[in-house]
Each structure stands twice: as C-alpha cells, then as structure tokens.
C-alpha cells in the first residue's frame, strides 16, 4: 500500500462515521428534493426516493470492491485510482441500465408478490430492511449481496403482511434463487477452463492495460445489473402513491449518482479485504476473473436475471486460485464470505418484517 493510501485508510478510520453519515444525510435530502421537483409528490414518495438513494449509496460502498480489487492485488494501480475510476464506470453503468434494465425492474417491483397494489408499509419496510443490512455489512467490511438483501427483505415483509400464499414462489425460485445459486458454480467452472488460455498471454504493459479495461467492464456490468433492483424498490414507493411507469427514468439517474458516490466514499474497507486477503493474483489471473464476471453478469442482465456480482467475481477468483492448488485460496475468508451470504436472506427478511410492524403501527 502506498503512503497516500495509508493516509486515506487512517483518515477514513478516524472520521468514517461522521463523514459517511453526513454525506448520507445530504444525499437523502437531495434525493427527496429531487423527488418533490420531478414528481410533485407528497412526503411518502419523497422519503421513499431518499431511502432508495441511501440503498444505492450503501450498495456502491459494498460492491465497488468486487471488480476493482484485482487492480490492487495485481499491482496495476493504487486504491485511490482504482476506486475513483471504478466509481466513474459505476455511474456510466447505472445510467445505461435505464435503457437495459426495465425487465428486471418489473421482476422486483411486481414479479415476486401476488398483489395488485402494494401497500406503502410493505414498500418502506422492504427498502429500509435492505438498507440496514447492507449498511451494517459495509460498516464491518463484510462483502454481501445486495440482491440477496433485497430478495430477503421483499420476502420477509411480504410473508408477514400478506401471508405465504401471496409470495410467487415459482417466480422467486426460477428467476432469482436458481440464478443466484447457479452463477457462482458457473463462474468457478468458466474461470477454471479459461486458465489455460489466459496463462498463455504475454506479460507486459499491454496486459496491464487490458486488465485495467476488464476491471472497468466488470464494474460497468455490475452497475447495469444492480441498478434496476434498487430502482424497483423506489418504484414500489412511487406506485403506491399513484405515480405510473413514466416516473421510472429519473429514478435510474438518482440511483446511478448515489451508487457512484457511495463507491467513492465508502469503497475502501471491503476493497482491501478482497484485494489483500482472498488470493494474490497476477495480471493474467485478474484479467480472467474480470472477463468471467463481465461476461456472466452482462448475459444475466440481458436476460433480465438478477445475479450477485459478489458471488460471481469471488467465485471466479476462487476458480483461478484453485489452479494454484488448495494453498492458492484463503479458505477462512471464503468461509466467512459464504456465511455472510447465507445469513443475508433471513436477516434482511427479519429486519423488513419487524419494520413492517413498526411502520404499520
């Protein structure tokens, strides 16, 4: 780590809580004001859009690490440049998803619960439940899946408020659970197969440039896949107050900006965890992991399927690490990551269920 990065890390530890909370508060206020201006809406919509921006902010802080960590572990650049350029790629990907991610918005806003109109209490409980878990995970440097958090929150609030019979279990399994479970396995297999091709690439400045571009491509793809899920929760709120689908484009822009800001402000701790503690990678291995991630996540986005970038890129890194032998991967870190993924669904669901009772009351 360079001296500049050390200063960043030290300063972030000393002032992380007040600075992060200040930026989060300002972001929510700006999002609420934007909602008032764009939608001429009441307090409920304004608060919901502000919460949507908060979730995007936390998502950026937790997920930026997944695609730029290889730049650090491969020695391509330092933390400052990796997170800054990754934040820019996140912004571009988030805005692009306004044209590519409509199918996924429909899935998360109306495809999982069997109800004609969502009560505002369910929408708010889902939003805040997902936010609190992702925020907590980011605070303790735990890489988690925002997709899992959103799915768990929707399911938990839905079961408590509507009952088991109003959950579209078939759609949940086929369009969310199966892609989430299959994507890490496919990622490991693809990375394992790519090893023989990637390792034939010559080392040098050319490879480092390609590695950097592949990281930005993976970051872009992650934003394209994640933004619609968060926008769907914002649309949850706007739809409960009578606003229609024409309001959805501004939600994409608000989410993209908040996600990029969160990536830059809060991205360091989880990035350090993946860059330094999972497995050491050279340019060829990191390039392979990024290409695997970008390909799988982009394909999933095109098909309207939600996947976890956390799962995909971590599994790709594991796939390349396995080629070095069992000693090429930190199994303790992997165990902790798998545990965090496993608890995300139920914990986010429980939080959302509790919040439903509070909000309803």
mmCIF file of C-alpha atoms in Angstrom:
data_model
loop_
_atom_site.group_PDB
_atom_site.id
_atom_site.type_symbol
_atom_site.label_atom_id
_atom_site.label_comp_id
_atom_site.label_asym_id
_atom_site.label_seq_id
_atom_site.Cartn_x
_atom_site.Cartn_y
_atom_site.Cartn_z
ATOM 1 C CA UNK A 1 0.000 0.000 0.000
ATOM 2 C CA UNK A 2 1.369 3.416 -0.933
ATOM 3 C CA UNK A 3 1.828 6.188 1.592
ATOM 4 C CA UNK A 4 -1.099 8.048 0.043
ATOM 5 C CA UNK A 5 -3.318 5.025 0.501
ATOM 6 C CA UNK A 6 -2.152 4.686 4.090
ATOM 7 C CA UNK A 7 -3.200 8.267 4.768
ATOM 8 C CA UNK A 8 -6.608 7.597 3.193
ATOM 9 C CA UNK A 9 -7.063 4.493 5.322
ATOM 10 C CA UNK A 10 -6.026 6.279 8.527
ATOM 11 C CA UNK A 11 -8.257 9.266 7.873
ATOM 12 C CA UNK A 12 -11.185 7.031 6.946
ATOM 13 C CA UNK A 13 -10.874 5.180 10.254
ATOM 14 C CA UNK A 14 -10.721 8.407 12.241
ATOM 15 C CA UNK A 15 -13.665 10.147 10.568
ATOM 16 C CA UNK A 16 -15.613 7.387 8.815
ATOM 17 C CA UNK A 17 -18.750 7.570 10.939
ATOM 18 C CA UNK A 18 -19.386 11.350 10.975
ATOM 19 C CA UNK A 19 -18.332 11.917 7.353
ATOM 20 C CA UNK A 20 -20.289 8.968 5.994
ATOM 21 C CA UNK A 21 -23.403 9.854 7.934
ATOM 22 C CA UNK A 22 -23.139 13.496 6.872
ATOM 23 C CA UNK A 23 -22.837 12.548 3.196
ATOM 24 C CA UNK A 24 -25.657 10.015 3.533
ATOM 25 C CA UNK A 25 -27.929 12.625 5.118
ATOM 26 C CA UNK A 26 -27.157 15.216 2.441
ATOM 27 C CA UNK A 27 -27.739 12.616 -0.266
ATOM 28 C CA UNK A 28 -31.151 11.693 1.145
ATOM 29 C CA UNK A 29 -32.150 15.358 1.392
ATOM 30 C CA UNK A 30 -31.125 15.999 -2.217
ATOM 31 C CA UNK A 31 -32.978 12.881 -3.382
ATOM 32 C CA UNK A 32 -36.098 13.966 -1.501
ATOM 33 C CA UNK A 33 -35.899 17.454 -3.032
ATOM 34 C CA UNK A 34 -35.409 15.923 -6.487
ATOM 35 C CA UNK A 35 -38.477 13.782 -5.882
ATOM 36 C CA UNK A 36 -40.516 16.829 -4.935
ATOM 37 C CA UNK A 37 -39.345 18.684 -8.037
ATOM 38 C CA UNK A 38 -39.701 15.803 -10.514
ATOM 39 C CA UNK A 39 -42.832 14.106 -9.243
ATOM 40 C CA UNK A 40 -44.638 16.894 -7.335
ATOM 41 C CA UNK A 41 -45.215 14.197 -4.730
ATOM 42 C CA UNK A 42 -46.031 14.028 -1.053
ATOM 43 C CA UNK A 43 -43.812 13.159 1.876
ATOM 44 C CA UNK A 44 -44.165 9.375 1.417
ATOM 45 C CA UNK A 45 -42.760 9.353 -2.117
ATOM 46 C CA UNK A 46 -40.039 11.825 -1.167
ATOM 47 C CA UNK A 47 -38.994 9.697 1.813
ATOM 48 C CA UNK A 48 -39.088 6.522 -0.282
ATOM 49 C CA UNK A 49 -36.911 8.004 -3.032
ATOM 50 C CA UNK A 50 -34.493 9.269 -0.371
ATOM 51 C CA UNK A 51 -34.277 5.732 1.050
ATOM 52 C CA UNK A 52 -33.726 4.353 -2.445
ATOM 53 C CA UNK A 53 -30.774 6.720 -2.850
ATOM 54 C CA UNK A 54 -29.436 5.598 0.527
ATOM 55 C CA UNK A 55 -29.592 1.944 -0.515
ATOM 56 C CA UNK A 56 -27.784 2.778 -3.767
ATOM 57 C CA UNK A 57 -25.131 4.626 -1.742
ATOM 58 C CA UNK A 58 -24.579 1.616 0.520
ATOM 59 C CA UNK A 59 -24.602 -0.756 -2.458
ATOM 60 C CA UNK A 60 -21.866 1.257 -4.124
ATOM 61 C CA UNK A 61 -19.747 1.210 -0.981
ATOM 62 C CA UNK A 62 -20.024 -2.567 -0.636
ATOM 63 C CA UNK A 63 -19.920 -3.653 -4.281
ATOM 64 C CA UNK A 64 -17.263 -1.441 -5.883
ATOM 65 C CA UNK A 65 -14.671 -3.694 -4.280
ATOM 66 C CA UNK A 66 -15.773 -6.753 -6.236
ATOM 67 C CA UNK A 67 -14.427 -5.511 -9.565
ATOM 68 C CA UNK A 68 -11.551 -3.168 -8.657
ATOM 69 C CA UNK A 69 -9.893 -5.360 -6.027
ATOM 70 C CA UNK A 70 -7.977 -7.229 -8.747
ATOM 71 C CA UNK A 71 -6.295 -3.959 -9.767
ATOM 72 C CA UNK A 72 -4.826 -3.740 -6.269
ATOM 73 C CA UNK A 73 -3.890 -7.403 -5.851
ATOM 74 C CA UNK A 74 -2.324 -7.355 -9.334
ATOM 75 C CA UNK A 75 -0.318 -4.202 -8.586
ATOM 76 C CA UNK A 76 -1.824 -2.305 -11.553
ATOM 77 C CA UNK A 77 -2.688 0.813 -9.568
ATOM 78 C CA UNK A 78 -3.317 2.099 -6.052
ATOM 79 C CA UNK A 79 -6.534 2.226 -4.047
ATOM 80 C CA UNK A 80 -7.288 5.870 -4.847
ATOM 81 C CA UNK A 81 -7.196 5.483 -8.640
ATOM 82 C CA UNK A 82 -8.894 2.076 -8.615
ATOM 83 C CA UNK A 83 -11.866 3.318 -6.583
ATOM 84 C CA UNK A 84 -12.129 6.630 -8.471
ATOM 85 C CA UNK A 85 -12.175 5.028 -11.933
ATOM 86 C CA UNK A 86 -14.464 2.280 -10.676
ATOM 87 C CA UNK A 87 -16.882 4.927 -9.405
ATOM 88 C CA UNK A 88 -16.956 6.549 -12.846
ATOM 89 C CA UNK A 89 -17.640 3.177 -14.506
ATOM 90 C CA UNK A 90 -20.393 2.593 -11.933
ATOM 91 C CA UNK A 91 -22.050 5.897 -12.841
ATOM 92 C CA UNK A 92 -21.968 5.094 -16.564
ATOM 93 C CA UNK A 93 -23.312 1.580 -15.999
ATOM 94 C CA UNK A 94 -26.090 2.826 -13.725
ATOM 95 C CA UNK A 95 -27.263 5.390 -16.283
ATOM 96 C CA UNK A 96 -27.044 2.837 -19.111
ATOM 97 C CA UNK A 97 -29.301 0.472 -17.172
ATOM 98 C CA UNK A 98 -32.148 2.960 -17.688
ATOM 99 C CA UNK A 99 -32.387 1.500 -21.183
ATOM 100 C CA UNK A 100 -31.252 -2.068 -20.473
ATOM 101 C CA UNK A 101 -32.765 -2.894 -17.080
ATOM 102 C CA UNK A 102 -36.522 -2.377 -17.403
ATOM 103 C CA UNK A 103 -37.245 -6.120 -17.362
ATOM 104 C CA UNK A 104 -35.537 -6.554 -14.007
ATOM 105 C CA UNK A 105 -37.411 -3.582 -12.533
ATOM 106 C CA UNK A 106 -40.640 -5.358 -13.396
ATOM 107 C CA UNK A 107 -39.432 -8.560 -11.721
ATOM 108 C CA UNK A 108 -38.526 -6.929 -8.399
ATOM 109 C CA UNK A 109 -41.411 -4.442 -8.329
ATOM 110 C CA UNK A 110 -44.275 -6.749 -9.276
ATOM 111 C CA UNK A 111 -42.995 -10.223 -10.112
ATOM 112 C CA UNK A 112 -42.431 -11.671 -6.627
ATOM 113 C CA UNK A 113 -45.563 -10.725 -4.682
ATOM 114 C CA UNK A 114 -49.087 -11.694 -5.730
ATOM 115 C CA UNK A 115 -50.921 -8.454 -5.038
ATOM 116 C CA UNK A 116 -52.490 -5.877 -7.344
ATOM 117 C CA UNK A 117 -51.378 -2.830 -5.359
ATOM 118 C CA UNK A 118 -48.573 -2.699 -2.853
ATOM 119 C CA UNK A 119 -49.323 -1.076 0.498
ATOM 120 C CA UNK A 120 -46.823 1.663 1.266
ATOM 121 C CA UNK A 121 -45.915 -0.100 4.524
ATOM 122 C CA UNK A 122 -44.565 -3.135 2.608
ATOM 123 C CA UNK A 123 -42.592 -0.922 0.242
ATOM 124 C CA UNK A 124 -40.983 1.094 3.032
ATOM 125 C CA UNK A 125 -40.219 -1.985 5.136
ATOM 126 C CA UNK A 126 -38.548 -3.655 2.154
ATOM 127 C CA UNK A 127 -36.451 -0.608 1.340
ATOM 128 C CA UNK A 128 -35.265 0.120 4.853
ATOM 129 C CA UNK A 129 -34.737 -3.564 5.684
ATOM 130 C CA UNK A 130 -32.365 -3.993 2.742
ATOM 131 C CA UNK A 131 -30.646 -0.704 3.542
ATOM 132 C CA UNK A 132 -29.913 -1.517 7.180
ATOM 133 C CA UNK A 133 -28.372 -4.905 6.435
ATOM 134 C CA UNK A 134 -26.164 -3.665 3.560
ATOM 135 C CA UNK A 135 -25.115 -0.635 5.628
ATOM 136 C CA UNK A 136 -24.179 -2.841 8.580
ATOM 137 C CA UNK A 137 -22.257 -5.252 6.357
ATOM 138 C CA UNK A 138 -20.351 -2.390 4.736
ATOM 139 C CA UNK A 139 -19.547 -0.908 8.158
ATOM 140 C CA UNK A 140 -17.897 -4.162 9.295
ATOM 141 C CA UNK A 141 -16.202 -4.735 5.905
ATOM 142 C CA UNK A 142 -18.339 -7.770 5.073
ATOM 143 C CA UNK A 143 -18.898 -8.351 1.335
ATOM 144 C CA UNK A 144 -22.574 -9.231 0.914
ATOM 145 C CA UNK A 145 -25.047 -9.478 -1.938
ATOM 146 C CA UNK A 146 -27.451 -6.563 -2.305
ATOM 147 C CA UNK A 147 -29.560 -8.859 -4.486
ATOM 148 C CA UNK A 148 -29.883 -11.246 -1.538
ATOM 149 C CA UNK A 149 -30.727 -8.381 0.797
ATOM 150 C CA UNK A 150 -33.478 -7.040 -1.477
ATOM 151 C CA UNK A 151 -34.911 -10.511 -2.115
ATOM 152 C CA UNK A 152 -34.891 -11.352 1.584
ATOM 153 C CA UNK A 153 -36.495 -8.031 2.514
ATOM 154 C CA UNK A 154 -39.274 -8.389 -0.079
ATOM 155 C CA UNK A 155 -39.981 -11.959 1.022
ATOM 156 C CA UNK A 156 -39.892 -11.182 4.754
ATOM 157 C CA UNK A 157 -42.176 -8.153 4.521
ATOM 158 C CA UNK A 158 -44.438 -9.987 2.089
ATOM 159 C CA UNK A 159 -44.884 -13.063 4.270
ATOM 160 C CA UNK A 160 -45.653 -11.057 7.397
ATOM 161 C CA UNK A 161 -48.059 -8.654 5.696
ATOM 162 C CA UNK A 162 -49.730 -10.823 3.065
ATOM 163 C CA UNK A 163 -49.013 -14.436 4.035
ATOM 164 C CA UNK A 164 -47.135 -17.300 2.378
ATOM 165 C CA UNK A 165 -49.781 -17.746 -0.318
ATOM 166 C CA UNK A 166 -49.109 -14.286 -1.758
ATOM 167 C CA UNK A 167 -45.434 -14.977 -2.469
ATOM 168 C CA UNK A 168 -44.860 -16.085 -6.058
ATOM 169 C CA UNK A 169 -42.642 -18.974 -5.059
ATOM 170 C CA UNK A 170 -42.298 -20.308 -8.605
ATOM 171 C CA UNK A 171 -41.053 -16.975 -9.947
ATOM 172 C CA UNK A 172 -38.855 -16.493 -6.880
ATOM 173 C CA UNK A 173 -37.158 -19.861 -7.406
ATOM 174 C CA UNK A 174 -36.803 -19.765 -11.199
ATOM 175 C CA UNK A 175 -35.915 -16.100 -11.694
ATOM 176 C CA UNK A 176 -33.998 -15.287 -8.505
ATOM 177 C CA UNK A 177 -32.901 -18.273 -6.405
ATOM 178 C CA UNK A 178 -31.685 -20.533 -9.227
ATOM 179 C CA UNK A 179 -29.660 -17.790 -10.987
ATOM 180 C CA UNK A 180 -28.136 -16.783 -7.643
ATOM 181 C CA UNK A 181 -27.164 -20.364 -6.820
ATOM 182 C CA UNK A 182 -26.004 -21.318 -10.308
ATOM 183 C CA UNK A 183 -23.925 -18.229 -11.090
ATOM 184 C CA UNK A 184 -21.076 -18.936 -8.604
ATOM 185 C CA UNK A 185 -20.751 -22.531 -9.817
ATOM 186 C CA UNK A 186 -20.712 -21.452 -13.460
ATOM 187 C CA UNK A 187 -18.188 -18.726 -12.613
ATOM 188 C CA UNK A 188 -15.783 -21.186 -10.995
ATOM 189 C CA UNK A 189 -16.074 -23.565 -13.960
ATOM 190 C CA UNK A 190 -15.566 -20.815 -16.569
ATOM 191 C CA UNK A 191 -12.557 -19.370 -14.707
ATOM 192 C CA UNK A 192 -11.055 -22.841 -14.273
ATOM 193 C CA UNK A 193 -11.395 -23.527 -18.004
ATOM 194 C CA UNK A 194 -10.084 -20.087 -19.003
ATOM 195 C CA UNK A 195 -6.891 -20.664 -17.029
ATOM 196 C CA UNK A 196 -5.081 -22.471 -19.867
ATOM 197 C CA UNK A 197 -5.982 -19.725 -22.340
ATOM 198 C CA UNK A 198 -5.294 -16.768 -20.088
ATOM 199 C CA UNK A 199 -1.917 -18.048 -18.878
ATOM 200 C CA UNK A 200 -0.619 -18.045 -22.456
ATOM 201 C CA UNK A 201 -0.929 -14.268 -22.665
ATOM 202 C CA UNK A 202 2.455 -12.491 -22.522
ATOM 203 C CA UNK A 203 3.202 -10.317 -19.521
ATOM 204 C CA UNK A 204 3.858 -6.631 -20.038
ATOM 205 C CA UNK A 205 2.323 -3.173 -20.266
ATOM 206 C CA UNK A 206 -0.223 -4.367 -22.844
ATOM 207 C CA UNK A 207 -1.594 -6.972 -20.458
ATOM 208 C CA UNK A 208 -1.803 -4.453 -17.619
ATOM 209 C CA UNK A 209 -3.845 -2.116 -19.809
ATOM 210 C CA UNK A 210 -6.180 -4.957 -20.790
ATOM 211 C CA UNK A 211 -6.503 -5.930 -17.120
ATOM 212 C CA UNK A 212 -7.485 -2.373 -16.221
ATOM 213 C CA UNK A 213 -10.083 -2.202 -19.004
ATOM 214 C CA UNK A 214 -11.524 -5.581 -18.000
ATOM 215 C CA UNK A 215 -11.942 -4.289 -14.441
ATOM 216 C CA UNK A 216 -13.878 -1.272 -15.687
ATOM 217 C CA UNK A 217 -16.011 -3.530 -17.893
ATOM 218 C CA UNK A 218 -16.832 -5.736 -14.902
ATOM 219 C CA UNK A 219 -17.690 -2.640 -12.832
ATOM 220 C CA UNK A 220 -19.922 -1.339 -15.616
ATOM 221 C CA UNK A 221 -21.696 -4.710 -15.909
ATOM 222 C CA UNK A 222 -22.232 -4.849 -12.141
ATOM 223 C CA UNK A 223 -23.911 -1.431 -12.153
ATOM 224 C CA UNK A 224 -26.137 -2.409 -15.084
ATOM 225 C CA UNK A 225 -27.332 -5.474 -13.143
ATOM 226 C CA UNK A 226 -27.701 -3.861 -9.700
ATOM 227 C CA UNK A 227 -29.287 -0.509 -10.534
ATOM 228 C CA UNK A 228 -32.679 -1.894 -11.716
ATOM 229 C CA UNK A 229 -33.118 -3.876 -8.475
ATOM 230 C CA UNK A 230 -32.756 -0.712 -6.407
ATOM 231 C CA UNK A 231 -34.889 1.333 -8.790
ATOM 232 C CA UNK A 232 -37.630 -1.307 -8.420
ATOM 233 C CA UNK A 233 -37.817 -0.542 -4.706
ATOM 234 C CA UNK A 234 -38.101 3.169 -5.443
ATOM 235 C CA UNK A 235 -40.840 2.378 -7.935
ATOM 236 C CA UNK A 236 -42.505 0.374 -5.143
ATOM 237 C CA UNK A 237 -42.970 3.651 -3.291
ATOM 238 C CA UNK A 238 -43.980 5.843 -6.226
ATOM 239 C CA UNK A 239 -46.548 3.296 -7.426
ATOM 240 C CA UNK A 240 -48.259 3.197 -4.011
ATOM 241 C CA UNK A 241 -48.973 6.914 -4.308
ATOM 242 C CA UNK A 242 -50.491 6.696 -7.773
ATOM 243 C CA UNK A 243 -47.469 7.595 -9.905
ATOM 244 C CA UNK A 244 -47.052 5.451 -13.029
ATOM 245 C CA UNK A 245 -44.188 3.941 -15.009
ATOM 246 C CA UNK A 246 -43.331 7.279 -16.622
ATOM 247 C CA UNK A 247 -41.586 8.224 -13.378
ATOM 248 C CA UNK A 248 -39.042 5.456 -13.647
ATOM 249 C CA UNK A 249 -36.322 7.161 -15.732
ATOM 250 C CA UNK A 250 -35.485 9.836 -13.104
ATOM 251 C CA UNK A 251 -35.190 7.042 -10.530
ATOM 252 C CA UNK A 252 -32.418 5.454 -12.614
ATOM 253 C CA UNK A 253 -30.425 8.682 -12.657
ATOM 254 C CA UNK A 254 -30.837 9.272 -8.921
ATOM 255 C CA UNK A 255 -29.784 5.688 -8.199
ATOM 256 C CA UNK A 256 -26.768 5.818 -10.526
ATOM 257 C CA UNK A 257 -25.450 9.026 -8.960
ATOM 258 C CA UNK A 258 -25.948 7.737 -5.415
ATOM 259 C CA UNK A 259 -24.287 4.403 -6.241
ATOM 260 C CA UNK A 260 -21.252 6.112 -7.757
ATOM 261 C CA UNK A 261 -20.942 8.449 -4.774
ATOM 262 C CA UNK A 262 -21.150 5.521 -2.346
ATOM 263 C CA UNK A 263 -18.497 3.663 -4.340
ATOM 264 C CA UNK A 264 -16.043 6.513 -3.926
ATOM 265 C CA UNK A 265 -16.831 7.451 -0.334
ATOM 266 C CA UNK A 266 -17.222 4.001 1.269
ATOM 267 C CA UNK A 267 -15.432 1.589 -1.057
ATOM 268 C CA UNK A 268 -12.075 1.256 0.679
ATOM 269 C CA UNK A 269 -12.642 -1.260 3.531
ATOM 270 C CA UNK A 270 -14.258 -4.080 1.552
ATOM 271 C CA UNK A 271 -11.869 -3.471 -1.359
ATOM 272 C CA UNK A 272 -8.937 -4.008 0.985
ATOM 273 C CA UNK A 273 -10.469 -7.257 2.269
ATOM 274 C CA UNK A 274 -10.808 -8.768 -1.209
ATOM 275 C CA UNK A 275 -7.560 -7.321 -2.582
ATOM 276 C CA UNK A 276 -5.279 -8.434 0.230
ATOM 277 C CA UNK A 277 -6.890 -11.403 1.974
ATOM 278 C CA UNK A 278 -8.657 -13.593 -0.599
ATOM 279 C CA UNK A 279 -5.931 -14.606 -3.034
ATOM 280 C CA UNK A 280 -2.960 -12.893 -4.680
ATOM 281 C CA UNK A 281 -3.394 -12.526 -8.446
ATOM 282 C CA UNK A 282 -1.170 -11.513 -11.343
ATOM 283 C CA UNK A 283 -2.433 -9.563 -14.367
ATOM 284 C CA UNK A 284 -3.452 -12.638 -16.326
ATOM 285 C CA UNK A 285 -5.432 -14.179 -13.476
ATOM 286 C CA UNK A 286 -7.130 -10.890 -12.620
ATOM 287 C CA UNK A 287 -7.960 -10.272 -16.268
ATOM 288 C CA UNK A 288 -9.545 -13.724 -16.451
ATOM 289 C CA UNK A 289 -11.605 -13.127 -13.302
ATOM 290 C CA UNK A 290 -12.869 -9.780 -14.609
ATOM 291 C CA UNK A 291 -13.722 -11.129 -18.058
ATOM 292 C CA UNK A 292 -15.581 -14.052 -16.482
ATOM 293 C CA UNK A 293 -17.548 -11.654 -14.284
ATOM 294 C CA UNK A 294 -18.314 -9.164 -17.045
ATOM 295 C CA UNK A 295 -19.490 -11.916 -19.408
ATOM 296 C CA UNK A 296 -21.751 -13.685 -16.914
ATOM 297 C CA UNK A 297 -23.226 -10.528 -15.361
ATOM 298 C CA UNK A 298 -23.835 -8.890 -18.760
ATOM 299 C CA UNK A 299 -25.530 -12.034 -20.041
ATOM 300 C CA UNK A 300 -27.723 -12.184 -16.949
ATOM 301 C CA UNK A 301 -28.675 -8.522 -17.348
ATOM 302 C CA UNK A 302 -29.637 -9.074 -20.986
ATOM 303 C CA UNK A 303 -31.863 -11.979 -19.915
ATOM 304 C CA UNK A 304 -33.397 -9.945 -17.096
ATOM 305 C CA UNK A 305 -31.960 -12.280 -14.446
ATOM 306 C CA UNK A 306 -30.566 -10.935 -11.169
ATOM 307 C CA UNK A 307 -27.180 -12.286 -10.129
ATOM 308 C CA UNK A 308 -24.815 -11.326 -7.374
ATOM 309 C CA UNK A 309 -21.589 -9.746 -8.623
ATOM 310 C CA UNK A 310 -20.168 -10.614 -5.204
ATOM 311 C CA UNK A 311 -20.816 -14.293 -5.902
ATOM 312 C CA UNK A 312 -19.622 -14.210 -9.494
ATOM 313 C CA UNK A 313 -16.300 -12.420 -9.171
ATOM 314 C CA UNK A 314 -15.401 -14.048 -5.845
ATOM 315 C CA UNK A 315 -16.083 -17.443 -7.415
ATOM 316 C CA UNK A 316 -14.008 -16.539 -10.479
ATOM 317 C CA UNK A 317 -11.116 -15.564 -8.206
ATOM 318 C CA UNK A 318 -11.537 -18.878 -6.388
ATOM 319 C CA UNK A 319 -11.540 -20.731 -9.720
ATOM 320 C CA UNK A 320 -8.177 -19.248 -10.668
ATOM 321 C CA UNK A 321 -6.867 -19.755 -7.159
ATOM 322 C CA UNK A 322 -7.736 -23.454 -7.298
ATOM 323 C CA UNK A 323 -5.420 -23.851 -10.279
ATOM 324 C CA UNK A 324 -2.576 -22.986 -7.932
ATOM 325 C CA UNK A 325 -3.655 -25.693 -5.527
ATOM 326 C CA UNK A 326 -5.613 -25.506 -2.292
ATOM 327 C CA UNK A 327 -2.997 -23.151 -0.854
ATOM 328 C CA UNK A 328 -3.828 -20.565 -3.517
ATOM 329 C CA UNK A 329 -7.054 -19.549 -1.783
ATOM 330 C CA UNK A 330 -7.725 -18.278 1.728
ATOM 331 C CA UNK A 331 -10.379 -20.767 2.804
ATOM 332 C CA UNK A 332 -11.044 -18.948 6.060
ATOM 333 C CA UNK A 333 -12.016 -15.779 4.198
ATOM 334 C CA UNK A 334 -14.155 -17.836 1.802
ATOM 335 C CA UNK A 335 -15.875 -19.493 4.754
ATOM 336 C CA UNK A 336 -16.680 -16.091 6.241
ATOM 337 C CA UNK A 337 -17.970 -14.823 2.883
ATOM 338 C CA UNK A 338 -20.214 -17.846 2.331
ATOM 339 C CA UNK A 339 -21.541 -17.439 5.868
ATOM 340 C CA UNK A 340 -22.329 -13.774 5.195
ATOM 341 C CA UNK A 341 -24.175 -14.710 2.000
ATOM 342 C CA UNK A 342 -26.128 -17.382 3.856
ATOM 343 C CA UNK A 343 -27.324 -15.063 6.611
ATOM 344 C CA UNK A 344 -28.227 -12.165 4.322
ATOM 345 C CA UNK A 345 -31.571 -13.565 3.102
ATOM 346 C CA UNK A 346 -33.030 -14.421 6.527
ATOM 347 C CA UNK A 347 -31.569 -11.414 8.362
ATOM 348 C CA UNK A 348 -32.781 -8.899 5.762
ATOM 349 C CA UNK A 349 -36.167 -10.642 5.817
ATOM 350 C CA UNK A 350 -36.424 -10.484 9.609
ATOM 351 C CA UNK A 351 -35.425 -6.805 9.672
ATOM 352 C CA UNK A 352 -38.018 -5.973 6.996
ATOM 353 C CA UNK A 353 -40.713 -7.936 8.864
ATOM 354 C CA UNK A 354 -40.004 -6.061 12.115
ATOM 355 C CA UNK A 355 -40.001 -2.750 10.261
ATOM 356 C CA UNK A 356 -43.358 -3.611 8.694
ATOM 357 C CA UNK A 357 -44.930 -3.868 12.136
ATOM 358 C CA UNK A 358 -43.322 -0.591 13.220
ATOM 359 C CA UNK A 359 -44.349 1.306 10.082
ATOM 360 C CA UNK A 360 -47.857 -0.149 10.122
ATOM 361 C CA UNK A 361 -48.274 0.880 13.722
#
